[in-house]
XYZ file of C-alpha atoms in Angstrom:
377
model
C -27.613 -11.315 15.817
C -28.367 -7.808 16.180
C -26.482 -5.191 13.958
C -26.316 -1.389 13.182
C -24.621 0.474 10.845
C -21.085 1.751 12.102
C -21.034 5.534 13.762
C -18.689 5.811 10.329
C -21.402 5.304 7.524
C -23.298 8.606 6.754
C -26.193 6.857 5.047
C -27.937 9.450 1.961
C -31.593 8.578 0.557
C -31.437 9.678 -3.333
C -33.854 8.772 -6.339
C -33.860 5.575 -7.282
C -30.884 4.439 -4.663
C -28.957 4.532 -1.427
C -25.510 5.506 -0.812
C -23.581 4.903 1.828
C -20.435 7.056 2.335
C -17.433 6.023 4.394
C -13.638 6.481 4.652
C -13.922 8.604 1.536
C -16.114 6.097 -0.851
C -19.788 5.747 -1.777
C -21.524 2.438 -1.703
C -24.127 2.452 -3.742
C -27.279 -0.069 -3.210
C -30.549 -0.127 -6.150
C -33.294 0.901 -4.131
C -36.424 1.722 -6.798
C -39.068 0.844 -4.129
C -37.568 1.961 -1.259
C -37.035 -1.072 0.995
C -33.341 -0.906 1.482
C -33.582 2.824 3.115
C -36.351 1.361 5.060
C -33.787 -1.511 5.855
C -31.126 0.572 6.696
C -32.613 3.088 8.148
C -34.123 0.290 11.087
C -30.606 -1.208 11.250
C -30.153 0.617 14.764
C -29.704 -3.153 16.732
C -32.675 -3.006 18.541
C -33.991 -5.570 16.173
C -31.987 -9.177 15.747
C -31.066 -8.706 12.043
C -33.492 -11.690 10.604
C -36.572 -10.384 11.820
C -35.737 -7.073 10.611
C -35.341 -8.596 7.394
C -38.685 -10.465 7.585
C -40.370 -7.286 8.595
C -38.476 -4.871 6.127
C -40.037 -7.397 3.468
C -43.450 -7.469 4.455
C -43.814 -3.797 4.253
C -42.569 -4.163 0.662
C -44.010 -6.426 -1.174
C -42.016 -5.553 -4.234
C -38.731 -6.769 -2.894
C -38.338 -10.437 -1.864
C -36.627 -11.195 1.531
C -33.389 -12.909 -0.367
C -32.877 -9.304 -1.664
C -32.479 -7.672 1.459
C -30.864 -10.626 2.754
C -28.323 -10.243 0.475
C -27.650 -6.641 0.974
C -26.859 -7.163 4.771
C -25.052 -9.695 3.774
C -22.991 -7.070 1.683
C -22.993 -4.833 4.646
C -21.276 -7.571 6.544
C -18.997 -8.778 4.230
C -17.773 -4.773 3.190
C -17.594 -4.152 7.021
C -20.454 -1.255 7.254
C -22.510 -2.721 10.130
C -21.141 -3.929 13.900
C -22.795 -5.669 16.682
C -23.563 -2.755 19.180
C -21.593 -1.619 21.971
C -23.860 -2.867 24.623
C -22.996 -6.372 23.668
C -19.321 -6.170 23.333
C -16.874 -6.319 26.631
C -14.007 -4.551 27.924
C -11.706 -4.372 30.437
C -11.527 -0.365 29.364
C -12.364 1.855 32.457
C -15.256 4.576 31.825
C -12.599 6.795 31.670
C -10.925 5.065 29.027
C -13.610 4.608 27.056
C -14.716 8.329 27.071
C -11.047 9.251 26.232
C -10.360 6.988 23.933
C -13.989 7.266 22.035
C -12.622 8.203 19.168
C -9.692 5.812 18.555
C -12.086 2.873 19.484
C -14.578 3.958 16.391
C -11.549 4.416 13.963
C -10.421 0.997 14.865
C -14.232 0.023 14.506
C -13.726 1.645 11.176
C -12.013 -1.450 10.061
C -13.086 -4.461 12.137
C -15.206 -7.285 11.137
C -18.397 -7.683 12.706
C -16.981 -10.632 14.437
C -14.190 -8.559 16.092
C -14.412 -6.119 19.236
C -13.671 -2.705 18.280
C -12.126 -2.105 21.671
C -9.734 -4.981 22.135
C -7.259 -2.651 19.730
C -7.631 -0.005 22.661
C -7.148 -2.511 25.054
C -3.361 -3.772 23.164
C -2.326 0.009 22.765
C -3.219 0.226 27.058
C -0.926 -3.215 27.780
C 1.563 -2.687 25.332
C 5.185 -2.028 26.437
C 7.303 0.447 24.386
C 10.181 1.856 24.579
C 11.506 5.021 22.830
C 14.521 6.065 22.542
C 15.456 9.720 21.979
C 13.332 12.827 23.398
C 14.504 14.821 20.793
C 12.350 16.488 17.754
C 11.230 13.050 16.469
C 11.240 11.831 19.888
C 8.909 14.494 21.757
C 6.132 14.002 18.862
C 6.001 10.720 18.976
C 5.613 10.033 22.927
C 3.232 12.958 22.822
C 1.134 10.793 19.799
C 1.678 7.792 21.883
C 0.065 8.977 25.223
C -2.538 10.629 22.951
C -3.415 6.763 21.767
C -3.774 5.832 25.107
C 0.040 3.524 25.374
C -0.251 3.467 29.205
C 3.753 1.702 29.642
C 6.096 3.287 28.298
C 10.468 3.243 28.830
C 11.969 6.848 27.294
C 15.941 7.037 27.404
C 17.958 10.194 25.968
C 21.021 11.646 27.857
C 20.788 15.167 26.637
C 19.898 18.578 28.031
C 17.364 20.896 26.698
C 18.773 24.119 24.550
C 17.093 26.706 23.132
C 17.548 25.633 19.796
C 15.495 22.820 20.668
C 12.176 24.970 20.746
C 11.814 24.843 16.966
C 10.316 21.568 17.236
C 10.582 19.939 20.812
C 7.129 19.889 21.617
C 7.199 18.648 24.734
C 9.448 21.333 26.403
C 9.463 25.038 26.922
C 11.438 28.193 27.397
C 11.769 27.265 31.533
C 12.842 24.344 30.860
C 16.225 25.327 29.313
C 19.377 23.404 30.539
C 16.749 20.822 32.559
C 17.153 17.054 31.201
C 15.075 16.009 28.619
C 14.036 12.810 29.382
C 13.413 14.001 32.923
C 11.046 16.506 31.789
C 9.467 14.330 29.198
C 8.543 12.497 31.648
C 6.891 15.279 33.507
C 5.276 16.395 31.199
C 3.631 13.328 29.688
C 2.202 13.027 33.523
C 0.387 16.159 33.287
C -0.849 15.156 29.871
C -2.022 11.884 31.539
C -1.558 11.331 35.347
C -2.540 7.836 35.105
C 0.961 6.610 33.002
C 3.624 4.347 34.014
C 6.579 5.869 32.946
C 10.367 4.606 33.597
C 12.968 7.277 32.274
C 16.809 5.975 31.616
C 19.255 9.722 31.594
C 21.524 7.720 29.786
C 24.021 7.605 26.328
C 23.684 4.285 24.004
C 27.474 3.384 23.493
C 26.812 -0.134 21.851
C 24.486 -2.981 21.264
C 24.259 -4.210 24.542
C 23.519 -0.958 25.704
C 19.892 -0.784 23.853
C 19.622 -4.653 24.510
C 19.360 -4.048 28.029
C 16.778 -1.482 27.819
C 14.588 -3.235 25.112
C 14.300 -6.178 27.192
C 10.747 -7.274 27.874
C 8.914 -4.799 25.677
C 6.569 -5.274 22.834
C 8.145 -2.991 20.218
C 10.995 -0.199 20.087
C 10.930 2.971 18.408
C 14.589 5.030 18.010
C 15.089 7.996 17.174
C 17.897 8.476 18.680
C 20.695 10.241 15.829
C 23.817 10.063 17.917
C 26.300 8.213 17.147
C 24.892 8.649 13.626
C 27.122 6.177 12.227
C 26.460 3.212 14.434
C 23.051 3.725 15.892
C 21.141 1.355 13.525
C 23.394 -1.204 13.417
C 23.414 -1.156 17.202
C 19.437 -1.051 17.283
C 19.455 -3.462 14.584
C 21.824 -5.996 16.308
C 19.859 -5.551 19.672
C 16.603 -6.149 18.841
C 16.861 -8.945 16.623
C 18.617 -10.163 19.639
C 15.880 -9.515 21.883
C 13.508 -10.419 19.638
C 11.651 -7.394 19.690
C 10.299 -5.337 16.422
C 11.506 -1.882 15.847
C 11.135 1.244 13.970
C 13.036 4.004 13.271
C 13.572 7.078 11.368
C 15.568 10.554 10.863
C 15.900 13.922 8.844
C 18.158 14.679 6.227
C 17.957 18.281 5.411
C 14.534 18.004 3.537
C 13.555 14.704 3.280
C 12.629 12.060 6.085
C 13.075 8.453 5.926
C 11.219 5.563 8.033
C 11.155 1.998 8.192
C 10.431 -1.132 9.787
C 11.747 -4.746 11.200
C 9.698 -7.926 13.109
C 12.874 -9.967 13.629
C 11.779 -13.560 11.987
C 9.365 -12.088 9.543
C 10.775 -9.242 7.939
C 14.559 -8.779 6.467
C 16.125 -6.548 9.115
C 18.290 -3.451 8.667
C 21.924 -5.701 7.617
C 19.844 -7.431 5.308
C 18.720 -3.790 3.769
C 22.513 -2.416 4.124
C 23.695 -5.360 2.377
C 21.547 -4.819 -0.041
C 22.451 -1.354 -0.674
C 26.029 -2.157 -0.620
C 25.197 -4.934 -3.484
C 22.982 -2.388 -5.923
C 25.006 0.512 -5.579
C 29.382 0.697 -5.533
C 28.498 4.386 -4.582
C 26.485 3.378 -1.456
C 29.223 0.705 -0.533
C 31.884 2.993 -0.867
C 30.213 6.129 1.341
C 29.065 3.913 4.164
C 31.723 1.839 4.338
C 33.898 5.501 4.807
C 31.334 7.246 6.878
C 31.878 4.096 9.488
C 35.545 4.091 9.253
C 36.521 7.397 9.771
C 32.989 7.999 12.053
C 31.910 11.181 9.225
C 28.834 12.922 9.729
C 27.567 16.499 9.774
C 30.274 19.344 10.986
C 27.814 21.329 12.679
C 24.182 20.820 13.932
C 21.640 19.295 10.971
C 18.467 21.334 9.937
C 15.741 20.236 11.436
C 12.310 21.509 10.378
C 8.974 20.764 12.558
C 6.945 20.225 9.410
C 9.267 17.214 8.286
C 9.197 16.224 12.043
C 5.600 15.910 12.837
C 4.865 14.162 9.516
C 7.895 11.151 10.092
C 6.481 10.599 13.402
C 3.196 10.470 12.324
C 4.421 7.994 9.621
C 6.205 5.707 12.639
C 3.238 5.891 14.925
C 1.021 4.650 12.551
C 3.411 1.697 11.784
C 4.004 1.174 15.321
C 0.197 1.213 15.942
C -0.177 -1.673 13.257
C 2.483 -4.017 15.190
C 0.925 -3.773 18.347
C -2.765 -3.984 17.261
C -2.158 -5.962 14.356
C -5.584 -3.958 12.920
C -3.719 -3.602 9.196
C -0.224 -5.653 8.226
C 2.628 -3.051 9.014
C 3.705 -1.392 5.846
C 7.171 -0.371 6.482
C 8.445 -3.631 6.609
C 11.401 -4.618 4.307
C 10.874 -1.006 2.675
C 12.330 2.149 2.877
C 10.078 5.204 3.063
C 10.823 8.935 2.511
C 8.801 12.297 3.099
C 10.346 14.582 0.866
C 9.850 18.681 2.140
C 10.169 19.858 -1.853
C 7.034 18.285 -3.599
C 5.279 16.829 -0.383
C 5.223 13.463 -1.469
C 5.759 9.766 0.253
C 7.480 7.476 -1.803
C 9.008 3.770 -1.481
C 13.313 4.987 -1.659
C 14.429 1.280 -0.882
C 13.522 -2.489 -1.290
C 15.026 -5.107 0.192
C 14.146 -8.825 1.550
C 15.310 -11.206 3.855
C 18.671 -12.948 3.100
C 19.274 -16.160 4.436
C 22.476 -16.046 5.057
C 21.906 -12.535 7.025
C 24.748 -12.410 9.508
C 22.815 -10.690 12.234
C 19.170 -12.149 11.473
C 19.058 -15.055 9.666
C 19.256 -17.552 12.216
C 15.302 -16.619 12.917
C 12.727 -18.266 11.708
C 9.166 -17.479 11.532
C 8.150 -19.323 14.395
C 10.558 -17.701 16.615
C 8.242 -14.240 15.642
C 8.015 -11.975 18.975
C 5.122 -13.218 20.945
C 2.988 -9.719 22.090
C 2.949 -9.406 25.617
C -1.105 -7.985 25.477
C -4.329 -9.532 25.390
C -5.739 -11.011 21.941
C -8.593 -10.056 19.996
Protein backbone atom coordinates (compact mmCIF):
# COMPACT_ATOMS: atom_id res chain seq x y z
CA UNK A 1 0.00 0.00 0.00
CA UNK A 2 1.31 3.24 -0.90
CA UNK A 3 0.39 6.36 1.28
CA UNK A 4 1.09 10.17 1.61
CA UNK A 5 0.24 12.53 3.96
CA UNK A 6 -3.17 14.38 3.19
CA UNK A 7 -2.84 17.95 1.12
CA UNK A 8 -4.39 18.98 4.84
CA UNK A 9 -1.34 18.17 7.18
CA UNK A 10 1.25 21.07 7.22
CA UNK A 11 4.04 18.92 8.60
CA UNK A 12 6.79 21.35 11.01
CA UNK A 13 10.42 19.87 11.87
CA UNK A 14 11.22 21.30 15.57
CA UNK A 15 13.96 20.18 18.20
CA UNK A 16 13.55 17.14 19.51
CA UNK A 17 9.97 16.42 17.59
CA UNK A 18 7.51 16.63 14.74
CA UNK A 19 4.25 18.23 14.61
CA UNK A 20 1.78 17.81 12.43
CA UNK A 21 -0.95 20.51 12.21
CA UNK A 22 -4.43 19.94 10.84
CA UNK A 23 -8.06 21.14 11.18
CA UNK A 24 -6.79 23.41 13.92
CA UNK A 25 -4.69 20.72 16.18
CA UNK A 26 -1.04 19.71 16.50
CA UNK A 27 0.01 16.12 16.53
CA UNK A 28 2.92 15.78 18.08
CA UNK A 29 5.39 12.63 17.32
CA UNK A 30 9.09 12.16 19.65
CA UNK A 31 11.54 12.43 17.08
CA UNK A 32 15.22 12.82 19.05
CA UNK A 33 17.10 11.20 16.10
CA UNK A 34 15.31 12.36 13.41
CA UNK A 35 13.80 9.32 11.66
CA UNK A 36 10.18 10.19 11.80
CA UNK A 37 10.79 13.64 9.71
CA UNK A 38 12.82 11.49 7.51
CA UNK A 39 9.66 9.14 7.52
CA UNK A 40 7.32 11.64 6.90
CA UNK A 41 8.94 13.67 4.93
CA UNK A 42 9.32 10.39 2.13
CA UNK A 43 5.62 9.63 2.75
CA UNK A 44 4.85 11.21 -0.83
CA UNK A 45 3.35 7.46 -2.23
CA UNK A 46 5.90 6.85 -4.52
CA UNK A 47 7.14 4.28 -2.12
CA UNK A 48 4.62 1.20 -0.93
CA UNK A 49 4.53 2.16 2.79
CA UNK A 50 6.59 -1.13 4.14
CA UNK A 51 9.57 -0.58 2.27
CA UNK A 52 9.61 2.92 3.20
CA UNK A 53 9.56 1.79 6.59
CA UNK A 54 12.40 -0.73 6.06
CA UNK A 55 14.42 1.94 4.40
CA UNK A 56 13.51 4.89 6.85
CA UNK A 57 15.06 2.33 9.49
CA UNK A 58 18.15 1.48 7.95
CA UNK A 59 19.21 5.01 7.65
CA UNK A 60 18.63 5.20 11.41
CA UNK A 61 19.95 2.85 13.23
CA UNK A 62 18.78 4.37 16.46
CA UNK A 63 15.13 3.74 15.86
CA UNK A 64 13.88 0.15 15.36
CA UNK A 65 11.44 -0.52 12.42
CA UNK A 66 8.36 -1.37 15.03
CA UNK A 67 8.78 2.35 15.96
CA UNK A 68 8.10 3.77 12.78
CA UNK A 69 5.75 1.10 12.14
CA UNK A 70 3.81 2.19 14.76
CA UNK A 71 3.73 5.79 13.95
CA UNK A 72 2.15 5.13 10.44
CA UNK A 73 0.13 3.11 12.02
CA UNK A 74 -0.97 6.26 14.10
CA UNK A 75 -1.13 8.20 10.94
CA UNK A 76 -3.65 5.72 9.70
CA UNK A 77 -5.63 5.20 12.50
CA UNK A 78 -5.87 9.44 13.25
CA UNK A 79 -6.66 9.76 9.46
CA UNK A 80 -3.41 11.99 8.39
CA UNK A 81 -2.25 9.90 5.40
CA UNK A 82 -4.51 8.68 2.10
CA UNK A 83 -3.77 6.42 -0.70
CA UNK A 84 -2.97 8.89 -3.62
CA UNK A 85 -5.19 10.17 -6.15
CA UNK A 86 -3.74 8.27 -8.98
CA UNK A 87 -5.04 5.10 -7.48
CA UNK A 88 -8.48 6.08 -6.55
CA UNK A 89 -11.49 6.15 -9.34
CA UNK A 90 -14.18 8.35 -10.33
CA UNK A 91 -16.84 8.79 -12.41
CA UNK A 92 -16.07 12.82 -11.81
CA UNK A 93 -15.44 14.56 -15.25
CA UNK A 94 -12.03 16.68 -15.45
CA UNK A 95 -14.16 19.39 -15.11
CA UNK A 96 -15.58 18.27 -12.03
CA UNK A 97 -12.70 17.44 -10.51
CA UNK A 98 -10.95 20.84 -11.15
CA UNK A 99 -14.16 22.56 -9.82
CA UNK A 100 -14.80 20.69 -7.18
CA UNK A 101 -10.89 20.38 -5.98
CA UNK A 102 -11.49 21.81 -3.05
CA UNK A 103 -14.64 20.12 -1.67
CA UNK A 104 -13.05 16.69 -2.63
CA UNK A 105 -9.86 17.50 -0.16
CA UNK A 106 -12.23 18.77 2.67
CA UNK A 107 -14.12 15.59 2.39
CA UNK A 108 -10.56 13.89 2.21
CA UNK A 109 -10.11 15.86 5.36
CA UNK A 110 -12.12 13.28 7.11
CA UNK A 111 -12.04 9.95 5.26
CA UNK A 112 -10.32 6.85 6.21
CA UNK A 113 -7.62 5.68 4.18
CA UNK A 114 -9.86 2.95 3.08
CA UNK A 115 -12.48 5.40 1.69
CA UNK A 116 -12.42 7.47 -1.71
CA UNK A 117 -12.32 11.03 -1.06
CA UNK A 118 -14.35 11.65 -4.18
CA UNK A 119 -17.27 9.29 -3.89
CA UNK A 120 -18.77 12.27 -1.39
CA UNK A 121 -18.48 14.53 -4.64
CA UNK A 122 -19.87 11.98 -6.59
CA UNK A 123 -23.39 11.68 -3.95
CA UNK A 124 -23.61 15.61 -3.83
CA UNK A 125 -23.53 15.28 -8.21
CA UNK A 126 -26.52 12.33 -8.11
CA UNK A 127 -28.35 13.56 -5.36
CA UNK A 128 -31.93 14.84 -5.90
CA UNK A 129 -33.12 17.86 -3.83
CA UNK A 130 -35.68 19.81 -3.69
CA UNK A 131 -36.03 23.31 -2.14
CA UNK A 132 -38.69 24.96 -1.46
CA UNK A 133 -38.81 28.77 -1.19
CA UNK A 134 -36.46 31.25 -3.31
CA UNK A 135 -36.73 33.65 -0.80
CA UNK A 136 -33.76 35.09 1.60
CA UNK A 137 -33.07 31.62 3.08
CA UNK A 138 -33.96 30.14 -0.12
CA UNK A 139 -31.58 32.11 -2.66
CA UNK A 140 -28.44 31.31 -0.25
CA UNK A 141 -28.94 28.07 0.01
CA UNK A 142 -29.45 26.99 -3.84
CA UNK A 143 -26.59 29.37 -4.49
CA UNK A 144 -24.39 27.08 -1.63
CA UNK A 145 -25.87 24.09 -3.22
CA UNK A 146 -24.73 24.64 -6.90
CA UNK A 147 -21.48 25.91 -5.32
CA UNK A 148 -21.13 22.06 -3.85
CA UNK A 149 -21.59 20.80 -7.07
CA UNK A 150 -25.74 19.30 -6.40
CA UNK A 151 -26.20 18.87 -10.19
CA UNK A 152 -30.47 17.92 -9.72
CA UNK A 153 -32.18 20.06 -8.20
CA UNK A 154 -36.51 20.86 -7.97
CA UNK A 155 -37.00 24.81 -6.64
CA UNK A 156 -40.81 25.79 -6.09
CA UNK A 157 -41.90 29.41 -4.72
CA UNK A 158 -44.94 31.29 -6.22
CA UNK A 159 -43.84 34.78 -5.49
CA UNK A 160 -42.61 37.81 -7.41
CA UNK A 161 -39.49 39.66 -6.82
CA UNK A 162 -39.84 43.27 -4.86
CA UNK A 163 -37.47 45.57 -4.07
CA UNK A 164 -37.47 44.90 -0.60
CA UNK A 165 -36.18 41.66 -1.47
CA UNK A 166 -32.60 43.08 -2.37
CA UNK A 167 -31.55 43.20 1.28
CA UNK A 168 -30.76 39.68 1.15
CA UNK A 169 -32.00 37.84 -2.10
CA UNK A 170 -28.84 37.02 -3.47
CA UNK A 171 -29.73 35.57 -6.36
CA UNK A 172 -31.72 38.50 -7.93
CA UNK A 173 -31.15 42.08 -8.88
CA UNK A 174 -32.56 45.52 -9.38
CA UNK A 175 -33.84 44.33 -13.26
CA UNK A 176 -35.29 41.76 -12.07
CA UNK A 177 -38.07 43.53 -10.10
CA UNK A 178 -41.70 42.20 -10.53
CA UNK A 179 -40.03 38.97 -12.64
CA UNK A 180 -40.85 35.49 -10.80
CA UNK A 181 -38.55 34.27 -8.50
CA UNK A 182 -38.29 30.87 -9.04
CA UNK A 183 -38.14 31.61 -12.76
CA UNK A 184 -35.18 33.67 -12.35
CA UNK A 185 -33.56 31.44 -9.83
CA UNK A 186 -33.48 29.26 -12.16
CA UNK A 187 -31.73 31.48 -14.59
CA UNK A 188 -29.52 32.44 -12.74
CA UNK A 189 -28.22 29.24 -11.18
CA UNK A 190 -27.63 28.33 -15.14
CA UNK A 191 -25.25 31.04 -15.59
CA UNK A 192 -23.59 30.09 -12.34
CA UNK A 193 -23.39 26.52 -13.78
CA UNK A 194 -24.66 25.76 -17.36
CA UNK A 195 -24.32 22.17 -16.87
CA UNK A 196 -27.52 21.86 -14.07
CA UNK A 197 -30.69 20.11 -14.34
CA UNK A 198 -33.06 22.29 -12.97
CA UNK A 199 -37.07 21.77 -12.81
CA UNK A 200 -38.83 25.02 -11.39
CA UNK A 201 -42.65 24.58 -9.94
CA UNK A 202 -44.31 28.74 -9.95
CA UNK A 203 -46.52 27.40 -7.55
CA UNK A 204 -48.29 28.08 -3.73
CA UNK A 205 -48.14 24.97 -1.12
CA UNK A 206 -51.86 24.91 0.14
CA UNK A 207 -51.56 21.48 2.05
CA UNK A 208 -49.73 18.28 2.57
CA UNK A 209 -50.36 16.76 -0.53
CA UNK A 210 -49.27 19.68 -2.18
CA UNK A 211 -45.39 19.27 -1.01
CA UNK A 212 -45.97 15.38 -1.24
CA UNK A 213 -46.27 15.62 -4.80
CA UNK A 214 -43.27 17.62 -5.34
CA UNK A 215 -40.97 15.69 -2.85
CA UNK A 216 -41.63 12.59 -4.59
CA UNK A 217 -38.54 10.74 -5.73
CA UNK A 218 -35.89 12.96 -4.19
CA UNK A 219 -33.18 12.26 -1.75
CA UNK A 220 -33.78 15.03 0.80
CA UNK A 221 -35.98 18.34 1.08
CA UNK A 222 -35.01 21.56 2.34
CA UNK A 223 -38.09 24.35 3.10
CA UNK A 224 -37.86 27.41 3.65
CA UNK A 225 -40.77 28.33 2.60
CA UNK A 226 -42.59 30.86 5.66
CA UNK A 227 -46.03 31.14 4.17
CA UNK A 228 -48.62 29.91 5.57
CA UNK A 229 -46.51 30.34 8.72
CA UNK A 230 -48.85 28.50 10.76
CA UNK A 231 -49.18 25.29 8.84
CA UNK A 232 -46.08 24.97 6.78
CA UNK A 233 -44.22 22.47 9.05
CA UNK A 234 -46.85 20.44 9.84
CA UNK A 235 -47.58 20.18 6.14
CA UNK A 236 -43.74 19.46 5.37
CA UNK A 237 -43.69 17.34 8.30
CA UNK A 238 -46.77 15.21 7.32
CA UNK A 239 -45.44 14.96 3.64
CA UNK A 240 -42.25 13.78 3.97
CA UNK A 241 -42.59 11.29 6.52
CA UNK A 242 -45.09 10.21 4.01
CA UNK A 243 -42.76 10.10 1.28
CA UNK A 244 -40.21 8.92 3.17
CA UNK A 245 -37.87 11.49 2.44
CA UNK A 246 -35.56 13.50 5.16
CA UNK A 247 -35.98 17.16 5.52
CA UNK A 248 -34.68 20.29 6.92
CA UNK A 249 -35.87 23.43 7.60
CA UNK A 250 -35.46 26.70 9.18
CA UNK A 251 -36.64 30.53 9.60
CA UNK A 252 -35.96 34.06 11.23
CA UNK A 253 -37.50 35.47 14.08
CA UNK A 254 -36.48 39.01 14.42
CA UNK A 255 -32.87 38.21 15.70
CA UNK A 256 -32.49 34.81 16.18
CA UNK A 257 -32.62 31.81 13.59
CA UNK A 258 -33.69 28.39 14.25
CA UNK A 259 -32.83 25.02 12.22
CA UNK A 260 -33.46 21.51 12.48
CA UNK A 261 -33.65 18.18 11.17
CA UNK A 262 -35.85 14.80 10.45
CA UNK A 263 -34.83 11.12 8.61
CA UNK A 264 -38.37 9.74 8.89
CA UNK A 265 -37.66 6.15 10.74
CA UNK A 266 -34.60 7.30 12.54
CA UNK A 267 -35.12 10.49 14.01
CA UNK A 268 -38.40 11.84 16.04
CA UNK A 269 -40.01 14.11 13.45
CA UNK A 270 -41.44 17.61 13.89
CA UNK A 271 -45.16 16.24 15.80
CA UNK A 272 -43.03 14.33 17.91
CA UNK A 273 -40.98 17.78 18.79
CA UNK A 274 -44.45 19.86 18.93
CA UNK A 275 -45.80 17.38 21.19
CA UNK A 276 -43.17 17.67 23.12
CA UNK A 277 -43.28 21.29 23.48
CA UNK A 278 -46.89 21.23 24.14
CA UNK A 279 -46.05 18.59 27.13
CA UNK A 280 -42.98 20.82 28.83
CA UNK A 281 -44.46 24.04 28.49
CA UNK A 282 -48.65 25.10 29.17
CA UNK A 283 -47.30 28.44 27.65
CA UNK A 284 -46.15 26.79 24.37
CA UNK A 285 -49.45 24.66 24.25
CA UNK A 286 -51.53 27.46 24.76
CA UNK A 287 -49.76 30.00 21.94
CA UNK A 288 -49.61 27.36 19.25
CA UNK A 289 -52.58 25.87 19.78
CA UNK A 290 -54.09 29.84 19.26
CA UNK A 291 -51.70 30.85 16.58
CA UNK A 292 -53.30 27.67 14.50
CA UNK A 293 -56.79 28.43 15.36
CA UNK A 294 -57.22 31.81 14.62
CA UNK A 295 -54.14 31.49 11.72
CA UNK A 296 -51.97 34.61 13.92
CA UNK A 297 -48.78 35.64 12.69
CA UNK A 298 -46.91 38.87 12.00
CA UNK A 299 -49.22 42.09 10.94
CA UNK A 300 -46.81 43.39 8.63
CA UNK A 301 -43.64 42.05 6.84
CA UNK A 302 -40.90 40.29 9.49
CA UNK A 303 -37.27 41.72 9.71
CA UNK A 304 -35.13 39.97 7.91
CA UNK A 305 -31.39 40.60 8.21
CA UNK A 306 -28.73 39.01 5.60
CA UNK A 307 -26.27 38.34 8.39
CA UNK A 308 -28.85 35.97 10.25
CA UNK A 309 -29.68 34.67 6.68
CA UNK A 310 -26.42 33.57 5.33
CA UNK A 311 -25.40 31.99 8.66
CA UNK A 312 -28.99 29.62 8.97
CA UNK A 313 -28.36 28.52 5.56
CA UNK A 314 -25.01 27.81 6.07
CA UNK A 315 -26.13 25.87 9.22
CA UNK A 316 -28.85 23.75 6.84
CA UNK A 317 -26.39 23.14 4.08
CA UNK A 318 -24.03 21.67 6.17
CA UNK A 319 -26.74 19.34 7.68
CA UNK A 320 -28.08 18.66 4.39
CA UNK A 321 -24.52 17.87 3.13
CA UNK A 322 -24.18 15.20 6.03
CA UNK A 323 -27.55 13.30 4.88
CA UNK A 324 -26.60 12.95 1.49
CA UNK A 325 -22.88 12.09 1.95
CA UNK A 326 -23.27 10.52 5.13
CA UNK A 327 -19.33 11.90 5.71
CA UNK A 328 -20.35 12.94 9.63
CA UNK A 329 -23.91 11.73 11.42
CA UNK A 330 -26.33 14.78 10.83
CA UNK A 331 -26.46 16.89 13.91
CA UNK A 332 -29.73 18.54 13.76
CA UNK A 333 -31.59 15.60 14.24
CA UNK A 334 -34.18 15.44 17.12
CA UNK A 335 -32.69 18.99 18.19
CA UNK A 336 -33.55 22.35 17.86
CA UNK A 337 -30.85 24.85 16.93
CA UNK A 338 -30.78 28.69 17.15
CA UNK A 339 -28.32 31.51 15.83
CA UNK A 340 -28.96 34.24 18.01
CA UNK A 341 -27.97 38.03 16.18
CA UNK A 342 -27.29 39.58 20.00
CA UNK A 343 -24.23 37.55 21.36
CA UNK A 344 -23.42 35.50 18.09
CA UNK A 345 -23.78 32.30 19.55
CA UNK A 346 -25.31 28.66 18.40
CA UNK A 347 -27.00 26.95 20.98
CA UNK A 348 -29.22 23.62 21.36
CA UNK A 349 -33.11 25.69 22.13
CA UNK A 350 -35.02 22.24 22.00
CA UNK A 351 -34.76 18.41 22.70
CA UNK A 352 -36.98 16.04 21.82
CA UNK A 353 -37.08 12.12 20.78
CA UNK A 354 -39.08 9.84 19.01
CA UNK A 355 -42.50 8.89 20.53
CA UNK A 356 -43.93 5.77 19.71
CA UNK A 357 -47.11 6.48 19.64
CA UNK A 358 -46.29 9.62 17.20
CA UNK A 359 -49.48 10.12 15.24
CA UNK A 360 -47.82 11.17 12.04
CA UNK A 361 -44.43 9.07 12.33
CA UNK A 362 -44.51 6.36 14.43
CA UNK A 363 -45.65 3.75 12.27
CA UNK A 364 -41.80 3.80 10.80
CA UNK A 365 -39.39 1.77 11.73
CA UNK A 366 -35.78 1.83 11.20
CA UNK A 367 -35.69 -0.42 8.45
CA UNK A 368 -38.13 1.47 6.50
CA UNK A 369 -35.07 4.46 6.64
CA UNK A 370 -35.07 6.34 3.07
CA UNK A 371 -32.89 4.38 0.80
CA UNK A 372 -30.40 7.26 -1.10
CA UNK A 373 -30.98 7.26 -4.60
CA UNK A 374 -26.78 7.83 -5.32
CA UNK A 375 -23.95 5.68 -5.60
CA UNK A 376 -22.20 4.23 -2.29
CA UNK A 377 -18.90 4.75 -0.99
Amino acid sequence: MKLCLKPTIIPFKLEGQVVLRFNGQYAKIPDPHGAIWDFTAKLDGNTPLEELIVNVAAHHPAVNEEDIRSVAQDLINYRLVEVPDAFKTTSLSAHDRIRFSRNIDFFGSMAAVEENKFAYQEKLRAAKVCVLGCGGLGTHILFDLVALGIHHLTILDFDNIELSNLNRQILYKEADIGALKVETAKRRLLEFNSHLDITAHAARIESAQDIARVVRGHDIVICVADKPANYMADWLNEACVQMRVPFVTGGLDVRRSIFYSVVPGISGCGACWLSSARHKSSLVNSISTMAKQHNITYEHAAPAFVTLVAVTAGMIVSESVKIITGCQPPQLNNKLKEFTFDDLGVSVAEVWQKKPDCAVCSHLSSSQQPQMQTEAI
